[in-house]
Short mmCIF file of C-alpha atoms in Angstrom, two decimals:
data_model
loop_
_atom_site.label_atom_id
_atom_site.label_comp_id
_atom_site.label_asym_id
_atom_site.label_seq_id
_atom_site.Cartn_x
_atom_site.Cartn_y
_atom_site.Cartn_z
CA LEU A 1 29.97 -28.11 40.36
CA LEU A 2 29.14 -25.41 37.83
CA PRO A 3 25.89 -24.15 36.32
CA GLY A 4 25.55 -24.14 32.54
CA VAL A 5 26.21 -20.41 32.22
CA LEU A 6 29.71 -20.81 33.71
CA ARG A 7 30.73 -23.98 31.88
CA PRO A 8 32.16 -22.17 28.82
CA TYR A 9 34.76 -20.66 31.18
CA ALA A 10 35.69 -24.14 32.40
CA GLY A 11 36.25 -25.73 29.01
CA GLY A 12 32.63 -26.87 28.87
CA GLN A 13 33.00 -28.92 32.04
CA ALA A 14 30.22 -29.26 34.63
CA THR A 15 32.79 -30.10 37.30
CA LEU A 16 36.38 -29.13 37.99
CA GLU A 17 38.84 -30.63 40.39
CA VAL A 18 41.10 -28.18 42.19
CA GLU A 19 44.12 -29.32 44.17
CA LEU A 20 44.07 -28.09 47.77
CA PRO A 21 46.18 -28.73 50.87
CA ALA A 22 45.65 -32.07 52.63
CA ASP A 23 43.52 -30.40 55.33
CA GLY A 24 41.16 -29.02 52.68
CA GLY A 25 41.87 -25.34 53.26
CA THR A 26 39.20 -22.67 52.79
CA LEU A 27 36.87 -21.53 50.04
CA GLY A 28 39.11 -18.49 49.52
CA GLY A 29 42.09 -20.80 49.01
CA LEU A 30 40.10 -22.84 46.51
CA LEU A 31 39.14 -19.68 44.61
CA ASP A 32 42.78 -18.54 44.62
CA ALA A 33 43.78 -21.91 43.15
CA LEU A 34 40.93 -21.61 40.64
CA ALA A 35 42.27 -18.19 39.59
CA ALA A 36 45.51 -19.89 38.53
CA GLN A 37 43.74 -22.82 36.84
CA ALA A 38 40.78 -21.04 35.19
CA PRO A 39 41.12 -17.26 35.62
CA ALA A 40 38.12 -16.35 33.43
CA LEU A 41 35.89 -18.57 35.56
CA GLU A 42 37.20 -17.18 38.85
CA ARG A 43 36.53 -13.61 37.64
CA ARG A 44 32.87 -14.51 37.19
CA ILE A 45 32.65 -15.77 40.78
CA ARG A 46 34.62 -12.99 42.50
CA ASP A 47 34.68 -9.29 41.70
CA GLU A 48 37.69 -7.02 41.21
CA GLN A 49 38.08 -6.68 44.99
CA GLY A 50 38.13 -10.45 45.46
CA LEU A 51 34.64 -10.62 47.00
CA LEU A 52 31.93 -13.04 45.93
CA ARG A 53 29.74 -11.40 43.32
CA ARG A 54 26.24 -10.52 44.54
CA HIS A 55 24.44 -12.81 42.12
CA VAL A 56 26.68 -15.81 42.82
CA ASN A 57 25.81 -18.30 45.55
CA VAL A 58 28.44 -20.80 46.64
CA PHE A 59 27.70 -23.90 48.69
CA VAL A 60 30.10 -26.16 50.53
CA GLY A 61 28.11 -29.36 50.72
CA SER A 62 24.63 -28.06 51.55
CA THR A 63 25.82 -24.93 53.40
CA ASN A 64 25.53 -21.57 51.69
CA VAL A 65 28.81 -19.81 52.48
CA ARG A 66 26.89 -16.55 52.97
CA ASP A 67 25.36 -18.23 56.04
CA ALA A 68 28.78 -19.44 57.19
CA ALA A 69 32.17 -17.71 57.02
CA LEU A 70 32.08 -16.64 53.35
CA GLN A 71 35.53 -17.22 51.85
CA ASP A 72 36.86 -18.33 55.22
CA THR A 73 34.49 -21.31 55.15
CA ALA A 74 36.55 -24.43 55.81
CA LEU A 75 36.73 -27.20 53.23
CA GLY A 76 37.34 -30.71 54.44
CA PRO A 77 39.16 -33.27 52.32
CA GLY A 78 36.99 -34.21 49.34
CA ALA A 79 34.60 -31.29 49.88
CA THR A 80 32.10 -30.56 47.13
CA VAL A 81 31.67 -26.90 46.25
CA SER A 82 28.70 -25.88 44.11
CA VAL A 83 28.28 -22.54 42.38
CA TRP A 84 24.82 -21.19 41.56
CA ILE A 85 23.90 -18.03 39.71
CA ALA A 86 20.87 -16.15 41.06
CA PRO A 87 18.30 -15.15 38.43
#
């Protein structure tokens, strides 16, 4: 799920589906797959070193990944990942 400010980098879409392994993988794996599918969008979520940008909050379900394992946060099958931009 994407906020309005990021939608232009996703072809105007509010949601994107990203193909992951059957076990769901991790947030980092999802962002790697996103880099191949929508590189301009991924660059607004992660910085040049591959870390989440300071002003970007990412949730897996209702869990903020900064309170979990960051990019190592596990994604179950059908997981919903939401991206929020801090003001």
